Amino acid sequence: QLVESGGGLVQAGGSLRLSCAPSGRTLSGYVMGWFRQAPGKDREFVAAVNWNGVETYYSDSVRGRFIISRDSAENTMSLQMDSLKPEDAAVYYCAARFTTVALTLSIVANPGWYFYWGQGTQVTVSS
């Protein structure tokens, strides 16, 4: 129900921009998140954005390097990733949930809280 794009191979220090678009629905009213999973590791929270794009949340490992945003007109959500490091390499997943509750980092960082997921896009960072 969500489709990610924009993954690929980049050198350390480089940039990538991931996008997430819904299949057959609007993102209006949905909280959107990015998670990543490297081989042998648990799925890890990266960033999230509230329904109107005003509130954003980041993991400590990406804060200051990644920017999450949403474009209501285009019905998409993006993750701009700069200053990439080899440890950023993973499959990146977007996730969504419609909610009206007040958000906290602990809520949006929990992968079990989301209802919808994409299939993932691979990000590889060479050193």
Coordinates of N, CA and C in Angstrom, one line a residue:
Q1 N 0.8 -1.2 0.0 CA 0.0 0.0 0.0 C 0.8 1.3 0.0
L2 N 2.1 1.1 0.4 CA 3.1 2.2 0.3 C 4.2 1.8 -0.6
V3 N 4.7 2.7 -1.4 CA 5.8 2.3 -2.4 C 6.9 3.3 -2.2
E4 N 8.1 2.7 -1.8 CA 9.3 3.5 -1.7 C 10.1 3.6 -3.0
S5 N 10.8 4.6 -3.1 CA 11.8 4.7 -4.3 C 12.9 5.6 -3.9
G6 N 14.0 5.6 -4.7 CA 15.1 6.4 -4.5 C 16.3 5.8 -3.8
G7 N 16.3 4.5 -3.5 CA 17.4 3.9 -2.9 C 18.5 3.7 -4.0
G8 N 19.7 3.3 -3.5 CA 20.8 3.0 -4.4 C 22.1 2.9 -3.7
L9 N 23.1 3.0 -4.5 CA 24.5 3.0 -4.0 C 25.1 4.4 -4.1
V10 N 25.7 4.7 -3.0 CA 26.3 6.1 -2.8 C 27.6 5.9 -2.0
Q11 N 28.6 6.8 -2.3 CA 29.8 6.8 -1.5 C 29.5 7.5 -0.2
A12 N 30.3 7.2 0.8 CA 30.2 7.8 2.1 C 30.4 9.3 1.9
G13 N 29.6 10.1 2.6 CA 29.6 11.5 2.5 C 28.6 12.0 1.4
G14 N 28.0 11.1 0.6 CA 27.1 11.5 -0.4 C 25.7 11.6 0.1
S15 N 24.8 11.8 -0.8 CA 23.4 12.1 -0.5 C 22.4 11.2 -1.3
L16 N 21.3 10.9 -0.7 CA 20.2 10.2 -1.4 C 18.9 10.8 -1.0
R17 N 17.9 10.7 -1.8 CA 16.6 11.2 -1.4 C 15.6 10.0 -1.6
L18 N 15.0 9.6 -0.6 CA 14.0 8.5 -0.7 C 12.6 9.1 -0.7
S19 N 11.7 8.5 -1.4 CA 10.3 9.0 -1.5 C 9.4 7.8 -1.2
C20 N 8.2 8.2 -0.7 CA 7.2 7.2 -0.3 C 5.9 7.7 -0.8
A21 N 5.2 6.9 -1.6 CA 3.9 7.3 -2.1 C 2.9 6.2 -1.8
P22 N 1.7 6.5 -1.6 CA 0.6 5.5 -1.3 C 0.1 5.0 -2.6
S23 N -0.4 3.8 -2.5 CA -1.0 3.2 -3.7 C -2.5 3.2 -3.5
G24 N -3.2 4.1 -4.1 CA -4.7 4.1 -4.0 C -5.3 4.8 -2.9
R25 N -4.5 5.6 -2.2 CA -5.1 6.3 -1.0 C -4.3 7.6 -0.9
T26 N -4.9 8.5 -0.1 CA -4.2 9.8 0.2 C -3.5 9.6 1.5
L27 N -2.4 10.4 1.6 CA -1.6 10.5 2.9 C -2.2 11.5 3.9
S28 N -3.2 12.2 3.5 CA -3.8 13.2 4.3 C -4.2 12.6 5.6
G29 N -3.8 13.2 6.7 CA -4.2 12.8 8.1 C -3.3 11.7 8.6
Y30 N -2.4 11.2 7.9 CA -1.5 10.0 8.3 C -0.2 10.5 8.9
V31 N 0.2 9.9 10.0 CA 1.6 10.0 10.5 C 2.4 9.1 9.6
M32 N 3.5 9.7 9.2 CA 4.4 8.9 8.3 C 5.8 8.7 8.9
G33 N 6.3 7.5 8.8 CA 7.6 7.3 9.4 C 8.6 6.5 8.4
W34 N 9.9 6.6 8.7 CA 10.9 5.9 8.0 C 11.6 5.0 9.0
F35 N 11.8 3.8 8.7 CA 12.5 2.8 9.5 C 13.6 2.2 8.6
R36 N 14.6 1.5 9.2 CA 15.6 0.8 8.4 C 16.0 -0.4 9.1
Q37 N 16.4 -1.4 8.3 CA 16.8 -2.7 8.8 C 18.0 -3.2 8.1
A38 N 19.1 -3.3 8.8 CA 20.3 -3.9 8.3 C 20.4 -5.4 8.5
P39 N 21.1 -6.1 7.7 CA 21.2 -7.6 7.9 C 21.5 -8.0 9.3
G40 N 20.7 -8.9 9.9 CA 21.0 -9.4 11.3 C 20.6 -8.4 12.4
K41 N 20.0 -7.3 12.0 CA 19.6 -6.3 13.1 C 18.1 -6.1 13.1
D42 N 17.6 -5.6 14.2 CA 16.2 -5.2 14.3 C 15.8 -4.0 13.4
R43 N 14.6 -3.9 13.1 CA 14.1 -2.7 12.4 C 14.3 -1.5 13.3
E44 N 14.9 -0.4 12.8 CA 15.3 0.7 13.6 C 14.6 2.0 13.1
F45 N 14.1 2.8 14.0 CA 13.4 4.0 13.7 C 14.4 5.0 13.1
V46 N 14.0 5.7 12.1 CA 14.9 6.8 11.5 C 14.2 8.1 11.7
A47 N 13.0 8.3 11.2 CA 12.4 9.6 11.3 C 10.9 9.5 11.1
A48 N 10.1 10.5 11.6 CA 8.7 10.5 11.4 C 8.2 11.9 11.3
V49 N 7.0 12.1 10.7 CA 6.4 13.4 10.5 C 5.0 13.3 10.8
N50 N 4.4 14.3 11.4 CA 3.0 14.3 11.7 C 2.1 14.6 10.5
W51 N 0.8 14.7 10.7 CA -0.1 14.7 9.5 C 0.1 16.0 8.7
N52 N 0.5 17.1 9.3 CA 0.6 18.3 8.5 C 2.1 18.8 8.2
G53 N 3.0 17.9 8.6 CA 4.4 18.2 8.4 C 5.1 19.2 9.3
V54 N 4.3 19.6 10.3 CA 4.9 20.6 11.3 C 5.8 19.9 12.3
E55 N 5.4 18.8 12.8 CA 6.2 18.1 13.8 C 7.0 17.0 13.2
T56 N 8.3 17.0 13.4 CA 9.2 16.0 12.9 C 10.0 15.3 14.1
Y57 N 10.3 14.1 13.9 CA 11.0 13.3 14.9 C 12.2 12.6 14.2
Y58 N 13.3 12.5 14.9 CA 14.5 11.8 14.4 C 15.2 11.0 15.4
S59 N 15.8 9.9 15.0 CA 16.7 9.2 15.8 C 18.0 10.0 16.0
D60 N 18.6 9.7 17.1 CA 19.9 10.5 17.4 C 20.9 10.2 16.3
S61 N 20.9 9.0 15.7 CA 21.9 8.7 14.7 C 21.8 9.4 13.4
V62 N 20.6 10.0 13.1 CA 20.5 10.7 11.9 C 20.1 12.2 12.0
R63 N 19.9 12.6 13.2 CA 19.5 14.0 13.4 C 20.6 14.9 13.0
G64 N 20.3 15.9 12.2 CA 21.2 16.8 11.6 C 21.8 16.4 10.3
R65 N 21.5 15.2 9.9 CA 21.9 14.7 8.5 C 20.7 14.4 7.6
F66 N 19.7 13.9 8.2 CA 18.5 13.5 7.4 C 17.3 14.5 7.7
I67 N 16.5 14.7 6.7 CA 15.3 15.6 6.8 C 14.1 14.9 6.2
I68 N 13.1 14.8 7.1 CA 11.9 14.2 6.6 C 10.9 15.3 6.2
S69 N 10.1 15.1 5.2 CA 9.2 16.1 4.8 C 8.0 15.4 4.0
R70 N 6.9 16.2 3.9 CA 5.8 15.6 3.1 C 5.3 16.7 2.2
D71 N 4.8 16.3 1.1 CA 4.2 17.2 0.1 C 2.7 16.8 -0.1
S72 N 1.9 17.6 0.5 CA 0.4 17.2 0.4 C -0.1 17.3 -1.0
A73 N 0.4 18.3 -1.8 CA -0.1 18.4 -3.1 C 0.3 17.2 -4.0
E74 N 1.5 16.7 -3.8 CA 2.0 15.6 -4.5 C 1.6 14.3 -3.9
N75 N 1.1 14.3 -2.6 CA 0.7 13.1 -1.9 C 1.9 12.2 -1.7
T76 N 3.1 12.8 -1.3 CA 4.3 12.0 -1.1 C 4.9 12.4 0.2
M77 N 5.8 11.5 0.6 CA 6.6 11.8 1.8 C 8.1 11.5 1.4
S78 N 9.0 12.3 1.9 CA 10.4 12.1 1.4 C 11.4 12.1 2.6
L79 N 12.5 11.5 2.4 CA 13.6 11.5 3.3 C 14.9 11.9 2.6
Q80 N 15.3 13.1 2.9 CA 16.6 13.6 2.3 C 17.7 13.2 3.2
M81 N 18.7 12.4 2.7 CA 19.7 11.9 3.5 C 21.1 12.4 3.0
D82 N 21.7 13.2 3.8 CA 23.0 13.8 3.5 C 24.1 13.2 4.4
S83 N 25.3 13.5 4.0 CA 26.5 13.0 4.8 C 26.3 11.5 5.2
L84 N 26.0 10.7 4.2 CA 25.7 9.3 4.5 C 27.0 8.6 5.0
K85 N 26.8 7.7 5.9 CA 27.9 6.9 6.5 C 27.7 5.4 6.1
P86 N 28.7 4.6 6.1 CA 28.5 3.2 5.9 C 27.5 2.5 6.8
E87 N 27.4 3.0 8.0 CA 26.4 2.4 9.0 C 25.0 2.8 8.7
D88 N 24.8 3.7 7.7 CA 23.4 4.0 7.3 C 22.9 3.0 6.3
A89 N 23.7 2.1 5.8 CA 23.3 1.1 4.8 C 22.3 0.2 5.4
A90 N 21.2 0.0 4.7 CA 20.1 -0.8 5.2 C 19.0 -0.8 4.1
V91 N 18.0 -1.6 4.4 CA 16.7 -1.5 3.6 C 15.9 -0.5 4.4
Y92 N 15.4 0.5 3.7 CA 14.6 1.6 4.3 C 13.1 1.3 4.0
Y93 N 12.3 1.4 5.0 CA 10.9 1.2 4.9 C 10.1 2.5 5.3
C94 N 9.1 2.8 4.5 CA 8.2 3.8 5.0 C 7.0 3.2 5.6
A95 N 6.4 3.9 6.6 CA 5.2 3.3 7.3 C 4.2 4.5 7.6
A96 N 3.0 4.1 7.8 CA 1.9 5.1 8.0 C 0.9 4.6 8.9
R97 N 0.3 5.6 9.6 CA -0.9 5.3 10.4 C -1.7 6.6 10.6
F98 N -3.0 6.4 10.4 CA -3.9 7.5 10.6 C -4.2 7.6 12.1
T99 N -4.0 8.8 12.6 CA -4.3 9.0 14.1 C -4.6 10.5 14.3
T100 N -5.3 10.7 15.4 CA -5.6 12.1 15.9 C -5.0 12.3 17.3
V101 N -4.3 11.3 17.8 CA -3.7 11.4 19.2 C -2.5 12.3 19.1
A102 N -2.1 12.9 20.3 CA -0.9 13.7 20.4 C 0.3 12.7 20.3
L103 N 1.3 13.1 19.5 CA 2.4 12.3 19.3 C 3.6 12.5 20.2
T104 N 4.3 11.5 20.5 CA 5.6 11.6 21.2 C 6.6 10.7 20.4
L105 N 7.9 11.0 20.7 CA 8.9 10.2 20.0 C 8.7 8.7 20.3
S106 N 8.4 8.4 21.5 CA 8.2 6.9 21.9 C 7.1 6.3 21.1
I107 N 6.1 7.1 20.7 CA 5.0 6.5 19.9 C 5.5 6.3 18.5
V108 N 6.0 7.3 17.9 CA 6.3 7.3 16.4 C 7.5 6.4 16.2
A109 N 8.3 6.1 17.2 CA 9.5 5.3 17.0 C 9.2 3.8 17.1
N110 N 8.0 3.5 17.5 CA 7.7 2.1 17.7 C 7.1 1.5 16.4
P111 N 7.8 0.6 15.7 CA 7.4 0.0 14.5 C 6.0 -0.7 14.6
G112 N 5.7 -1.2 15.8 CA 4.5 -1.9 16.0 C 3.3 -1.0 16.0
W113 N 3.5 0.3 16.0 CA 2.4 1.2 16.1 C 1.8 1.5 14.7
Y114 N 2.5 1.3 13.7 CA 2.1 1.6 12.3 C 1.3 0.5 11.7
F115 N 0.3 0.9 10.9 CA -0.6 0.0 10.2 C -0.1 -0.4 8.8
Y116 N 0.5 0.5 8.1 CA 0.8 0.3 6.7 C 2.3 0.4 6.5
W117 N 2.8 -0.5 5.6 CA 4.3 -0.5 5.4 C 4.5 -0.7 3.9
G118 N 5.6 -0.2 3.4 CA 6.1 -0.4 2.1 C 7.0 -1.7 2.0
Q119 N 7.4 -2.0 0.9 CA 8.3 -3.2 0.7 C 9.7 -2.9 0.9
G120 N 10.1 -1.7 1.0 CA 11.5 -1.3 1.3 C 12.3 -1.0 0.1
T121 N 13.3 -0.1 0.3 CA 14.3 0.2 -0.8 C 15.7 0.1 -0.2
Q122 N 16.6 -0.5 -0.9 CA 17.9 -0.7 -0.5 C 18.8 0.6 -0.6
V123 N 19.5 0.9 0.5 CA 20.5 1.9 0.5 C 21.8 1.3 0.8
T124 N 22.8 1.5 0.0 CA 24.1 1.0 0.2 C 25.1 2.1 0.2
V125 N 26.0 2.2 1.2 CA 26.9 3.2 1.3 C 28.3 2.6 1.3
S126 N 29.1 3.0 0.3 CA 30.5 2.5 0.2 C 31.4 3.4 0.9
S127 N 32.4 2.8 1.6 CA 33.4 3.6 2.3 C 34.6 4.0 1.5

